[in-house]
XYZ file of C-alpha atoms in Angstrom:
780
model
C 95.598 40.083 118.594
C 98.957 40.027 115.827
C 101.657 42.659 116.394
C 101.752 42.767 113.096
C 100.900 46.343 113.009
C 97.852 47.434 111.323
C 98.608 48.353 107.016
C 96.834 51.612 105.738
C 94.469 50.588 102.742
C 94.368 52.167 99.698
C 92.025 54.151 97.761
C 90.573 52.388 94.166
C 92.442 55.151 92.504
C 95.652 54.772 94.529
C 94.570 50.750 93.576
C 94.356 50.966 90.107
C 97.511 52.785 90.337
C 99.843 50.260 91.508
C 98.103 48.010 89.339
C 98.955 49.748 85.927
C 101.519 47.773 84.723
C 104.705 50.188 83.371
C 105.431 51.753 80.081
C 108.699 49.440 78.748
C 111.372 51.499 78.162
C 110.892 52.886 74.769
C 114.579 51.415 72.803
C 116.912 53.650 71.399
C 117.182 55.105 68.350
C 118.100 52.527 65.528
C 121.495 55.273 63.987
C 122.004 56.625 60.676
C 123.938 54.922 57.771
C 126.458 56.913 55.972
C 123.695 56.087 53.011
C 120.397 57.114 55.010
C 122.496 60.434 55.817
C 123.226 61.400 52.878
C 119.788 61.394 51.612
C 118.447 63.687 54.359
C 121.006 65.920 53.233
C 120.470 65.687 49.648
C 116.713 66.203 50.859
C 117.220 69.124 53.080
C 119.169 71.122 50.482
C 116.679 71.179 47.538
C 114.218 72.979 49.641
C 117.043 76.456 49.465
C 117.050 75.478 45.980
C 113.742 74.787 45.144
C 112.530 78.458 47.082
C 115.333 80.106 45.127
C 113.905 79.441 41.744
C 110.598 79.303 42.678
C 110.724 82.630 44.014
C 112.208 83.807 40.200
C 109.977 82.382 37.895
C 106.729 83.730 39.831
C 106.798 86.355 37.452
C 107.028 84.326 34.194
C 103.942 82.104 36.251
C 101.529 85.301 36.214
C 102.743 86.517 33.189
C 102.307 82.890 30.966
C 99.267 81.676 33.045
C 96.692 79.965 30.897
C 93.951 82.087 30.192
C 91.008 79.194 30.156
C 92.865 78.025 33.805
C 94.792 80.303 35.384
C 94.335 78.325 38.130
C 95.637 75.452 37.506
C 98.495 77.147 36.314
C 99.174 78.227 40.088
C 98.397 74.966 41.131
C 101.169 73.839 38.842
C 104.035 76.032 40.203
C 102.935 75.050 43.798
C 103.329 71.580 43.391
C 106.094 71.873 41.951
C 108.035 74.501 43.665
C 106.645 73.079 47.232
C 107.298 69.730 46.949
C 110.858 70.085 47.155
C 110.281 73.037 49.887
C 108.122 69.617 51.815
C 111.305 67.546 51.261
C 113.141 69.697 53.413
C 110.982 70.180 56.669
C 110.214 66.778 56.347
C 114.418 65.521 55.737
C 114.789 65.030 59.234
C 111.666 63.667 60.793
C 109.616 61.178 59.249
C 111.217 58.053 57.674
C 112.790 57.810 54.252
C 110.018 55.740 52.343
C 107.834 59.131 53.007
C 110.566 60.956 51.631
C 111.068 58.903 48.605
C 107.298 58.442 47.794
C 107.687 62.745 48.235
C 110.580 62.409 45.477
C 109.600 60.626 42.572
C 106.011 62.369 42.742
C 108.196 65.816 42.082
C 109.942 63.944 39.728
C 106.103 62.097 37.671
C 104.725 65.920 38.231
C 107.110 67.477 36.348
C 107.416 64.901 33.370
C 103.361 65.100 33.007
C 103.973 69.244 33.017
C 105.898 69.311 30.476
C 103.888 67.149 28.295
C 100.927 69.358 29.427
C 103.188 72.190 28.067
C 104.091 70.230 24.924
C 100.668 68.958 24.199
C 98.527 71.859 24.202
C 100.926 74.878 24.550
C 103.153 74.253 21.722
C 103.429 77.447 20.939
C 105.753 80.440 20.285
C 105.428 82.962 23.451
C 105.712 87.241 23.324
C 108.525 87.723 22.598
C 111.285 88.359 26.007
C 109.253 85.946 27.609
C 109.805 82.659 25.189
C 111.081 80.146 27.675
C 108.550 78.707 29.385
C 108.144 79.109 33.233
C 109.155 75.056 33.310
C 112.451 75.033 32.358
C 113.055 77.812 35.049
C 112.282 74.484 37.915
C 114.059 71.389 35.683
C 116.952 70.193 37.969
C 114.850 70.704 41.246
C 113.277 67.508 39.816
C 116.171 66.193 38.463
C 118.042 66.105 41.631
C 114.476 64.629 42.936
C 115.203 61.884 41.111
C 118.450 61.378 41.741
C 118.807 60.820 45.601
C 115.788 58.352 45.125
C 116.340 55.762 42.355
C 118.835 53.866 41.282
C 122.017 55.615 39.200
C 120.633 54.547 35.117
C 116.989 55.823 36.197
C 118.891 59.124 37.738
C 120.554 59.254 34.524
C 117.699 57.935 32.217
C 115.404 60.929 33.460
C 117.695 63.325 33.517
C 118.675 62.012 28.904
C 114.254 62.592 29.628
C 113.306 65.960 30.707
C 116.235 67.355 29.249
C 114.616 66.142 25.530
C 111.318 67.131 25.977
C 112.484 70.170 27.487
C 114.566 71.681 24.897
C 111.623 70.558 22.342
C 108.702 73.232 24.731
C 111.947 75.749 24.680
C 111.687 75.249 20.611
C 107.930 75.306 20.646
C 107.784 78.327 22.277
C 110.611 80.321 21.021
C 110.043 83.535 19.034
C 114.204 84.087 16.797
C 114.180 82.876 13.842
C 116.003 79.506 14.014
C 113.991 78.087 17.168
C 114.800 74.437 16.689
C 118.519 75.292 17.800
C 117.450 76.712 20.494
C 115.428 73.938 21.521
C 118.881 72.401 21.054
C 121.526 74.794 22.988
C 118.661 74.583 26.051
C 118.431 70.914 26.210
C 122.644 70.090 25.777
C 123.923 73.619 28.398
C 120.411 72.217 30.640
C 122.056 68.527 30.283
C 125.535 69.846 30.622
C 124.148 71.528 33.919
C 123.241 69.330 35.090
C 124.511 66.370 34.543
C 127.843 67.335 36.406
C 125.266 67.316 39.426
C 123.051 63.977 39.028
C 126.912 62.318 38.560
C 127.613 63.972 42.084
C 125.080 63.072 43.488
C 125.831 59.354 42.089
C 129.251 59.508 43.262
C 128.607 60.843 46.637
C 125.506 57.938 47.079
C 128.166 55.327 45.847
C 131.025 56.337 49.054
C 128.282 56.094 51.548
C 127.398 52.821 50.837
C 131.604 52.043 50.886
C 130.543 53.835 53.944
C 128.824 51.915 55.730
C 130.262 48.531 53.790
C 133.931 49.521 56.041
C 132.288 51.112 59.191
C 130.774 47.680 60.118
C 134.004 46.251 58.876
C 135.682 48.455 61.225
C 132.707 47.687 63.905
C 133.341 43.457 63.539
C 136.561 43.416 64.024
C 136.947 45.922 66.468
C 134.198 44.454 68.376
C 136.326 41.017 67.946
C 139.864 42.522 68.645
C 138.531 43.909 72.458
C 136.288 40.649 72.780
C 139.991 39.062 72.195
C 141.913 41.107 74.863
C 138.668 41.313 77.811
C 139.466 37.011 77.604
C 143.157 37.348 77.065
C 143.132 40.706 79.711
C 140.512 37.372 82.384
C 142.333 34.879 82.185
C 145.690 36.459 82.356
C 144.041 37.378 85.899
C 142.842 34.280 86.741
C 145.979 32.906 85.865
C 147.695 34.663 88.096
C 145.085 34.613 90.858
C 145.856 29.969 90.699
C 149.333 30.644 90.164
C 149.210 32.676 93.568
C 147.172 30.642 95.688
C 145.995 28.127 93.576
C 149.394 26.519 92.784
C 151.212 28.048 95.730
C 149.013 26.453 97.764
C 149.087 22.668 96.862
C 152.635 22.904 96.370
C 153.008 23.438 99.696
C 150.706 20.796 100.906
C 153.221 18.163 97.743
C 156.011 19.304 98.799
C 155.457 18.615 101.986
C 157.746 21.139 105.439
C 154.115 23.624 106.012
C 152.428 23.066 109.472
C 148.936 21.156 108.501
C 147.173 24.457 110.750
C 149.103 26.763 108.426
C 148.599 25.114 105.454
C 145.045 24.853 105.738
C 144.367 28.771 106.284
C 145.804 28.988 103.144
C 143.580 25.810 101.373
C 140.608 28.199 102.403
C 141.852 31.381 102.038
C 142.349 30.553 98.091
C 138.275 29.249 98.435
C 137.583 32.161 99.525
C 139.149 34.377 96.848
C 138.339 31.823 93.855
C 134.585 32.690 94.917
C 134.687 36.000 95.256
C 136.774 36.411 91.681
C 133.184 34.506 90.562
C 130.739 37.280 92.462
C 132.692 40.359 92.812
C 131.895 43.002 95.029
C 132.269 46.307 95.425
C 135.382 47.599 95.385
C 136.091 49.983 99.081
C 138.935 51.478 100.146
C 141.265 50.801 102.373
C 143.172 52.802 104.944
C 146.743 52.831 105.038
C 147.226 51.179 108.521
C 145.246 48.422 107.176
C 146.752 48.128 104.073
C 150.795 47.286 106.159
C 148.440 45.167 109.057
C 147.848 43.040 105.833
C 150.988 43.085 104.388
C 152.635 42.081 108.180
C 150.872 38.660 107.940
C 151.537 38.419 104.070
C 155.495 38.463 105.082
C 154.483 36.034 109.011
C 152.943 33.675 106.529
C 155.112 33.462 103.589
C 158.682 34.856 105.262
C 158.802 34.877 108.340
C 162.845 36.017 109.181
C 162.291 39.062 107.172
C 162.010 42.351 108.882
C 159.431 44.564 107.501
C 159.459 48.689 107.896
C 156.429 50.819 106.785
C 155.884 54.463 107.516
C 152.513 55.066 105.332
C 150.310 57.956 107.120
C 146.651 57.414 108.335
C 145.163 59.382 105.550
C 146.024 57.968 102.762
C 143.629 55.734 101.172
C 144.325 52.799 98.513
C 141.451 51.228 96.395
C 140.664 47.351 98.001
C 141.814 46.539 93.536
C 145.100 47.532 94.079
C 145.981 45.981 97.545
C 144.468 42.145 95.891
C 147.934 42.679 93.164
C 150.064 44.868 95.838
C 149.565 42.075 97.944
C 149.673 39.552 94.695
C 152.894 40.731 93.089
C 154.973 40.562 96.983
C 153.532 37.294 98.230
C 155.148 36.157 95.378
C 158.075 37.834 95.136
C 159.214 36.527 98.951
C 157.499 32.759 97.125
C 160.457 33.699 94.893
C 163.003 34.386 97.083
C 161.643 30.932 99.801
C 162.872 28.792 96.809
C 165.628 30.544 95.409
C 167.411 29.935 99.458
C 165.759 26.143 99.374
C 167.432 25.287 96.088
C 170.944 26.614 96.087
C 171.361 26.699 100.365
C 174.316 30.040 101.152
C 175.967 29.641 103.968
C 175.463 32.780 105.935
C 171.435 33.245 106.027
C 169.460 35.563 104.146
C 168.468 39.183 104.696
C 165.290 39.765 103.712
C 164.315 42.865 103.491
C 160.139 45.448 102.959
C 160.261 48.524 102.958
C 157.082 49.991 102.523
C 156.309 53.347 101.575
C 154.296 56.789 100.244
C 154.952 57.500 97.097
C 152.859 60.017 94.471
C 149.649 59.688 96.671
C 150.058 56.118 96.427
C 152.127 53.121 97.890
C 155.940 51.719 96.961
C 156.997 48.221 98.414
C 160.276 47.250 97.612
C 160.901 43.788 98.814
C 165.467 43.314 98.343
C 166.989 39.959 99.511
C 170.826 39.802 99.453
C 170.300 36.315 98.429
C 171.497 33.307 95.386
C 169.834 36.189 92.940
C 169.290 35.181 89.468
C 170.052 36.743 85.631
C 166.392 37.621 84.616
C 167.020 37.429 80.804
C 167.943 33.801 81.777
C 164.656 33.149 83.018
C 162.149 30.133 80.723
C 159.429 32.061 78.935
C 156.887 29.989 80.190
C 158.238 30.873 83.649
C 155.061 32.162 85.285
C 156.674 34.405 88.914
C 157.839 37.211 86.898
C 156.689 38.532 83.875
C 152.803 37.347 85.564
C 151.962 37.148 88.985
C 154.445 40.987 89.368
C 155.193 42.215 86.352
C 152.245 41.511 83.830
C 149.519 41.603 87.539
C 151.405 45.413 88.433
C 150.391 46.252 83.965
C 147.094 44.834 84.285
C 146.201 47.290 87.124
C 145.848 50.955 86.677
C 148.392 53.553 87.795
C 150.894 49.773 89.013
C 154.554 49.654 87.541
C 156.620 46.447 88.606
C 160.578 46.230 88.412
C 162.702 43.240 89.510
C 166.195 43.485 90.211
C 169.175 41.108 89.925
C 172.428 39.420 89.347
C 173.607 35.935 90.279
C 175.715 36.064 93.681
C 174.682 40.088 94.398
C 170.292 38.976 95.843
C 166.779 40.545 94.554
C 165.061 43.945 94.161
C 161.167 43.752 93.260
C 159.603 46.952 93.010
C 155.800 47.124 93.175
C 154.125 50.563 93.267
C 150.175 52.160 92.609
C 149.536 55.837 91.571
C 145.837 57.209 91.533
C 145.886 57.949 88.006
C 143.687 62.294 87.020
C 140.326 62.384 87.190
C 140.057 62.233 83.700
C 136.615 63.727 82.327
C 133.732 61.627 81.156
C 133.509 58.931 78.430
C 130.329 57.431 77.182
C 132.653 54.280 77.705
C 135.212 53.145 79.935
C 139.018 54.018 79.257
C 141.136 52.542 78.057
C 143.136 50.426 80.378
C 139.637 48.013 80.457
C 138.191 49.064 77.698
C 139.217 48.152 73.348
C 140.868 50.160 71.099
C 140.032 53.729 69.451
C 138.054 52.342 66.544
C 139.810 53.781 63.103
C 138.810 57.231 61.204
C 139.202 55.828 57.365
C 136.688 53.618 57.624
C 134.330 56.232 58.417
C 135.604 59.192 55.641
C 132.848 59.957 53.197
C 136.162 60.152 50.371
C 136.034 60.883 47.006
C 132.575 62.023 46.615
C 133.678 65.566 45.164
C 135.716 64.948 42.321
C 134.126 62.999 40.367
C 135.705 59.553 37.830
C 138.051 59.977 35.428
C 136.148 59.098 32.949
C 132.798 61.273 33.573
C 134.459 64.475 34.850
C 136.824 64.435 31.493
C 132.598 63.743 28.986
C 131.849 66.579 30.943
C 134.194 69.079 30.307
C 134.045 68.102 26.767
C 130.738 68.532 26.611
C 130.956 71.461 28.534
C 133.569 73.201 25.423
C 131.828 71.303 22.579
C 127.811 73.201 24.774
C 130.200 76.462 25.082
C 131.302 76.238 21.818
C 127.879 76.190 20.564
C 126.056 78.742 22.585
C 128.928 81.074 22.029
C 129.949 80.937 17.639
C 125.933 79.751 16.059
C 123.856 82.309 17.223
C 125.420 84.663 13.859
C 126.516 87.332 15.520
C 128.381 89.761 14.106
C 132.358 89.186 12.787
C 133.439 92.693 15.240
C 132.993 90.600 18.097
C 134.642 87.840 17.108
C 137.907 87.824 18.701
C 136.156 88.885 22.242
C 133.924 85.757 21.717
C 137.124 84.125 21.081
C 139.297 85.547 23.909
C 135.872 84.578 26.023
C 135.810 80.923 25.074
C 139.479 80.449 25.615
C 139.488 81.593 29.013
C 136.554 80.324 30.249
C 137.777 76.291 28.715
C 140.826 76.526 29.549
C 139.304 77.670 33.860
C 137.551 74.167 33.154
C 140.527 72.332 32.030
C 142.136 73.545 34.325
C 140.491 72.231 37.547
C 139.120 68.989 35.667
C 142.791 67.766 35.158
C 145.710 69.600 36.996
C 144.313 71.050 39.800
C 143.898 68.636 42.772
C 141.463 68.377 45.473
C 141.236 69.906 47.719
C 141.769 73.221 45.663
C 144.357 75.530 46.613
C 142.954 78.767 47.247
C 146.558 80.511 44.877
C 144.021 78.044 41.964
C 140.627 79.307 43.574
C 142.525 83.673 42.463
C 143.643 82.413 39.407
C 140.261 80.205 38.705
C 138.195 83.444 38.945
C 140.724 85.409 37.507
C 140.080 82.900 34.219
C 135.835 83.791 35.139
C 136.810 87.101 35.140
C 138.734 87.807 32.186
C 135.496 85.870 29.902
C 133.397 87.376 31.577
C 134.242 89.902 30.478
C 135.490 89.839 26.643
C 132.220 88.133 26.101
C 129.826 90.723 27.765
C 130.867 94.412 26.839
C 130.275 93.756 23.515
C 126.879 92.123 23.624
C 123.719 95.037 22.701
C 121.375 95.145 25.345
C 118.661 95.031 22.899
C 117.955 91.916 19.358
C 120.994 89.539 21.083
C 120.870 85.946 21.040
C 118.624 84.101 22.894
C 122.384 83.268 23.941
C 124.510 85.673 23.933
C 125.179 85.705 27.385
C 125.853 82.849 27.845
C 129.063 82.961 29.124
C 126.731 83.559 32.510
C 126.171 80.013 32.433
C 129.582 79.063 32.209
C 130.957 80.619 34.206
C 128.499 79.450 37.432
C 129.196 75.712 36.719
C 133.079 76.376 37.096
C 130.982 78.440 40.648
C 130.203 75.080 41.729
C 133.123 73.203 40.680
C 134.713 75.425 43.401
C 132.215 75.409 46.318
C 131.955 71.155 45.859
C 136.005 70.833 45.495
C 135.591 72.614 49.270
C 136.254 76.407 48.236
C 133.157 77.774 48.763
C 133.075 80.941 49.266
C 135.552 81.723 46.167
C 132.347 80.781 44.570
C 130.077 83.225 46.317
C 133.302 86.064 45.263
C 133.388 84.085 42.017
C 129.435 85.331 41.897
C 130.128 88.480 42.824
C 132.127 89.364 41.190
C 129.904 88.229 37.684
C 126.817 90.391 39.484
C 129.685 93.128 39.228
C 130.319 93.230 36.037
C 126.911 92.781 34.318
C 125.769 95.500 35.940
C 127.939 97.441 34.757
C 127.331 96.052 31.367
C 123.923 96.954 32.053
C 124.684 101.057 32.928
C 127.282 101.338 30.291
C 124.555 100.485 28.047
C 121.865 102.631 29.435
C 120.038 99.871 30.884
C 119.396 100.008 34.652
C 121.355 97.940 37.869
C 118.095 95.908 38.061
C 118.671 94.994 34.402
C 121.808 93.706 35.287
C 120.536 92.100 38.714
C 117.890 90.190 37.050
C 120.959 89.489 33.872
C 122.549 87.305 36.722
C 120.131 86.380 39.852
C 118.879 83.030 37.288
C 122.051 81.790 38.438
C 122.577 81.910 41.698
C 119.472 78.997 42.292
C 122.745 76.940 40.430
C 125.442 78.049 42.891
C 122.866 77.615 45.695
C 122.088 73.757 44.899
C 125.745 73.406 44.820
C 127.100 75.234 47.763
C 124.310 73.447 49.677
C 125.549 70.167 48.536
C 129.301 70.476 49.620
C 128.208 72.664 53.136
C 126.297 69.219 53.691
C 128.312 66.981 52.365
C 131.567 68.801 54.985
C 129.651 68.765 57.859
C 127.816 64.885 57.465
C 130.101 63.449 57.118
C 132.636 65.148 60.240
C 128.771 63.705 62.339
C 128.837 60.710 60.913
C 132.123 60.503 61.945
C 131.940 61.148 65.020
C 128.724 58.885 65.206
C 130.304 55.459 63.747
C 132.944 55.709 66.046
C 130.973 56.391 69.272
C 128.359 53.239 68.106
C 131.940 51.742 67.311
C 133.289 52.349 70.754
C 129.890 51.264 72.324
C 129.699 47.881 70.316
C 133.564 46.904 72.245
C 132.404 47.778 75.087
C 129.764 45.721 75.589
C 131.254 42.919 73.325
C 134.737 43.686 76.289
C 131.740 43.620 79.600
C 129.609 40.716 77.669
C 132.973 38.016 76.697
C 134.881 39.736 80.632
C 132.229 37.818 82.391
C 132.065 34.579 79.626
C 136.266 33.858 80.150
C 136.435 33.926 83.847
C 133.050 32.113 83.965
C 134.666 29.822 81.928
C 138.298 29.653 83.707
C 137.312 29.306 87.090
C 134.752 26.991 86.664
C 137.945 24.805 85.380
C 139.418 26.032 88.709
C 136.921 24.797 90.796
C 137.093 21.379 88.822
C 140.528 20.985 88.821
C 140.845 22.167 92.077
C 138.751 22.787 94.318
C 137.548 19.056 95.539
C 141.625 18.983 96.750
C 141.653 22.590 98.157
C 138.463 21.513 99.766
C 140.003 18.614 101.154
C 143.648 20.853 102.680
C 140.252 23.139 103.897
C 138.942 20.585 106.238
C 142.666 19.480 107.984
C 142.047 22.068 110.464
C 138.856 20.112 111.746
C 140.183 17.032 111.861
C 142.810 17.464 113.511
C 145.400 15.729 111.359
C 149.499 15.882 112.552
C 150.040 15.674 109.096
C 149.122 15.154 105.155
C 148.366 11.940 103.969
C 151.066 10.818 101.065
C 147.841 10.402 98.348
C 146.545 13.838 99.312
C 150.142 15.017 98.995
C 150.593 13.458 95.679
C 146.845 13.924 94.034
C 148.248 18.114 95.105
C 151.022 17.917 93.080
C 148.975 16.654 90.690
C 146.612 19.163 90.141
C 149.024 21.260 90.551
C 150.846 20.087 87.418
C 147.611 19.620 85.331
C 146.528 23.578 86.607
C 150.430 24.761 85.610
C 149.209 22.234 82.002
C 146.690 24.587 81.929
C 147.889 28.434 81.708
C 152.073 27.648 80.359
C 150.882 24.707 77.489
C 146.303 26.704 77.241
C 145.812 25.563 73.107
C 147.216 21.953 74.331
C 144.729 21.890 77.268
C 142.680 19.305 75.141
C 141.022 16.128 75.750
C 143.125 13.778 73.913
C 146.121 15.038 76.144
C 144.510 15.409 79.661
C 143.947 12.507 79.581
C 147.265 11.405 78.678
C 149.192 14.260 80.940
C 147.153 12.203 83.167
C 147.964 8.171 83.887
C 151.914 9.117 82.677
C 152.885 11.762 85.888
C 150.740 8.905 87.596
C 153.920 6.381 85.817
C 156.052 8.893 86.728
C 156.709 10.060 83.589
C 157.525 14.327 83.778
C 155.424 16.652 81.643
C 155.920 19.560 80.628
C 153.334 21.223 78.142
C 154.209 24.432 76.652
C 152.724 27.093 74.451
C 154.086 29.783 71.822
C 151.188 30.296 69.222
C 150.250 33.109 71.280
C 146.832 32.379 71.428
C 146.663 31.822 67.022
C 147.000 27.456 67.404
C 146.602 25.802 63.987
C 144.410 24.484 62.731
C 145.492 20.216 62.341
C 145.722 21.458 66.512
C 143.880 18.574 66.703
C 145.496 15.762 64.991
C 149.174 17.939 66.950
C 147.308 16.034 69.989
C 147.054 13.349 69.391
C 150.518 13.114 68.360
C 150.921 14.269 71.918
C 148.558 11.918 73.962
C 150.560 9.014 71.866
C 154.032 9.919 72.964
C 152.498 10.741 76.816
C 151.014 6.881 76.348
C 153.836 4.917 74.942
C 156.273 6.293 78.215
C 156.224 4.661 81.551
C 160.000 6.919 82.129
C 161.411 9.548 81.657
C 160.450 13.180 80.156
C 158.691 14.851 77.644
C 158.582 17.789 76.434
C 155.629 19.669 74.028
C 155.637 23.136 72.447
C 153.158 24.812 70.261
C 155.263 26.820 68.445
C 154.365 29.902 66.622
C 152.434 30.305 63.308
C 155.849 31.836 61.338
C 156.915 28.050 61.929
C 157.481 25.466 58.490
C 156.163 22.842 62.142
C 153.449 23.364 63.963
C 154.685 21.462 67.603
C 157.855 20.087 68.513
C 157.670 16.898 70.954
C 161.175 16.279 73.162
C 162.084 12.943 74.472
C 164.516 12.038 76.765
C 163.803 7.999 78.026
C 166.884 6.716 78.095
C 167.802 7.927 74.030
C 167.208 12.378 73.855
C 164.759 12.077 70.713
C 162.771 15.565 68.772
C 159.919 15.371 67.261
C 157.848 17.988 64.722
C 154.521 17.680 63.893
C 153.740 18.882 60.061
C 151.225 21.927 59.344
C 150.428 19.035 57.310
C 149.195 16.844 61.479
C 152.097 15.031 60.049
C 154.395 13.748 62.616
C 158.097 13.314 61.411
C 162.330 12.432 64.089
C 163.552 15.613 63.766
C 166.926 15.612 61.821
């Protein structure tokens, strides 16, 4: 018998459950583009518009029902009225291709309905009801086709149905001049609907531009996030290489460090390299443990330094902050000791470390009274202060550093970490580790509430011409002519002023002025109209004013537009009551224009809300894409940099770490020379990054073995020249030709006339430059 516990047997049903494959997670929904959101918005707006027009003409449908097949008339009305309602219900749920099929069906059925009227019922209708009910719904199929098809198709469809409706109106009119009535009706329909079609086509074009701009913005943001993440990761690795790898190799190459200390440094460096490749969770470290880590660092780098600490036991510091603080303090101590070795002073240098609690975090001050230096004169290629101290702490969230020094006075380095306030949860990390916020302009639907100047001017001229025809071509009595002229001038002035002068969006003051002119036009034109025996377009001003109210709604003033509609409704009711008619007669006179204004209002309000939502969605998509790019780029860059460091330095570091096991008393000369060679190569990779390519790498190594002092520098700011390969070949040739002396090769900033400079000092100094064409020329 074995000591293993028996496993309970599963039932067949449980076994099937365990064997049942897991359903793969549902992929996230595809983000909607600006074009798609606009189309769904407009499809949704068709429903309420069709509802208003359909209910308004329901009585006329029943009165004009085709006697042989009365049910067919109701069925036709239900189709023309019901399909837009179906579009509105399905606008948020079904694919766009389904919505397009329904919209095209609406447009085709409406044309068939007009053809039926023109062929089967082209006869005068009873007086007072001689307007076919189908004409009242013309705007709904026109808008459905405009949303679905291309611009030319939409305009062609508009011309077709307006022509057919004009012909049908002429065929069914009982007016003595039916042709004139048909022309007036067709022109008015074309004028009104051309404005809505123009707005729809402009909105669709703008949405396409928004999609294109948003895509470009996302690509640019992702590219920027990629570059920032790679730079941050590269600087992090460079700081570790400078602090741990290069310092260990310098200790080995220069001598003066005991073998046990050097071996321990090498082993710790290897551990840090491995930890970077597979980072562990970031625990916190209590204050006393931070103090012990600093004391250990001081004992290794500057045993003569005095350290004082008052960190409380309740203080906890994230391990990431501890690592940055130890790296910056270690660099400060190494610089202090190195300065003392380079320029010894008569009296011993006093070094102190003061560790204290600071704003809920930690503050470490490193002071010495040594030779000091002028921070402004430190060469840009020196990495110790710029990257290992200041840069390292600035990359740490909540970190800060300051270096103060003067020649002959001493140096003070202060590094600190303070916890940052807790921020509300966000879908992406904070900007300290995530890319910047995407720009807003690329996500805005701009310019869709105002037509292009040429189109708006054409519509204005058509507005004036059509309403001149409606106002003066119907043979009104001469005594009403002054009132007609006043009304026509007032509404035309309002249209011209709103189209040509008033900026977008319309200000409240301008909106009030437009309503005042519209009110003057309605009063002047309405009251001379008799209650009976008037011409078909005696109340033409109502349609004209409604068009201007639609413009107000679309251009940001829907509230004022409905105030204006209330005004013309009140004027219509007063006119009806003054002429012995009922209140309902006045309401019926203006109510049929409510559908037109409702369509414009839904377009304006829906477009504004859709724009705001779309802007947020596009910014969120850009942030998500940039965050993903940041994470991927950071991992890739970390792996690339660590692979290079390990390939160059790990064999030498491993040999140094093994010295403790070999009981060696001193380092062999060959290992010291190898350490210095590897250290110089790593400095090339950091300071002359773009030049750290073949054949420069091999040429620099060979030159150093021959005794040449080589310095590679990169000032191109991550924008290497196009002729980098040619410049690298020239640098390698110059290195191969040297057997002694010093060579400094530098890539220059992009705004310089040359892409690289080479200074050679092998007895007789000379300077060479590399032109943008990749050619070598002596410097003058």
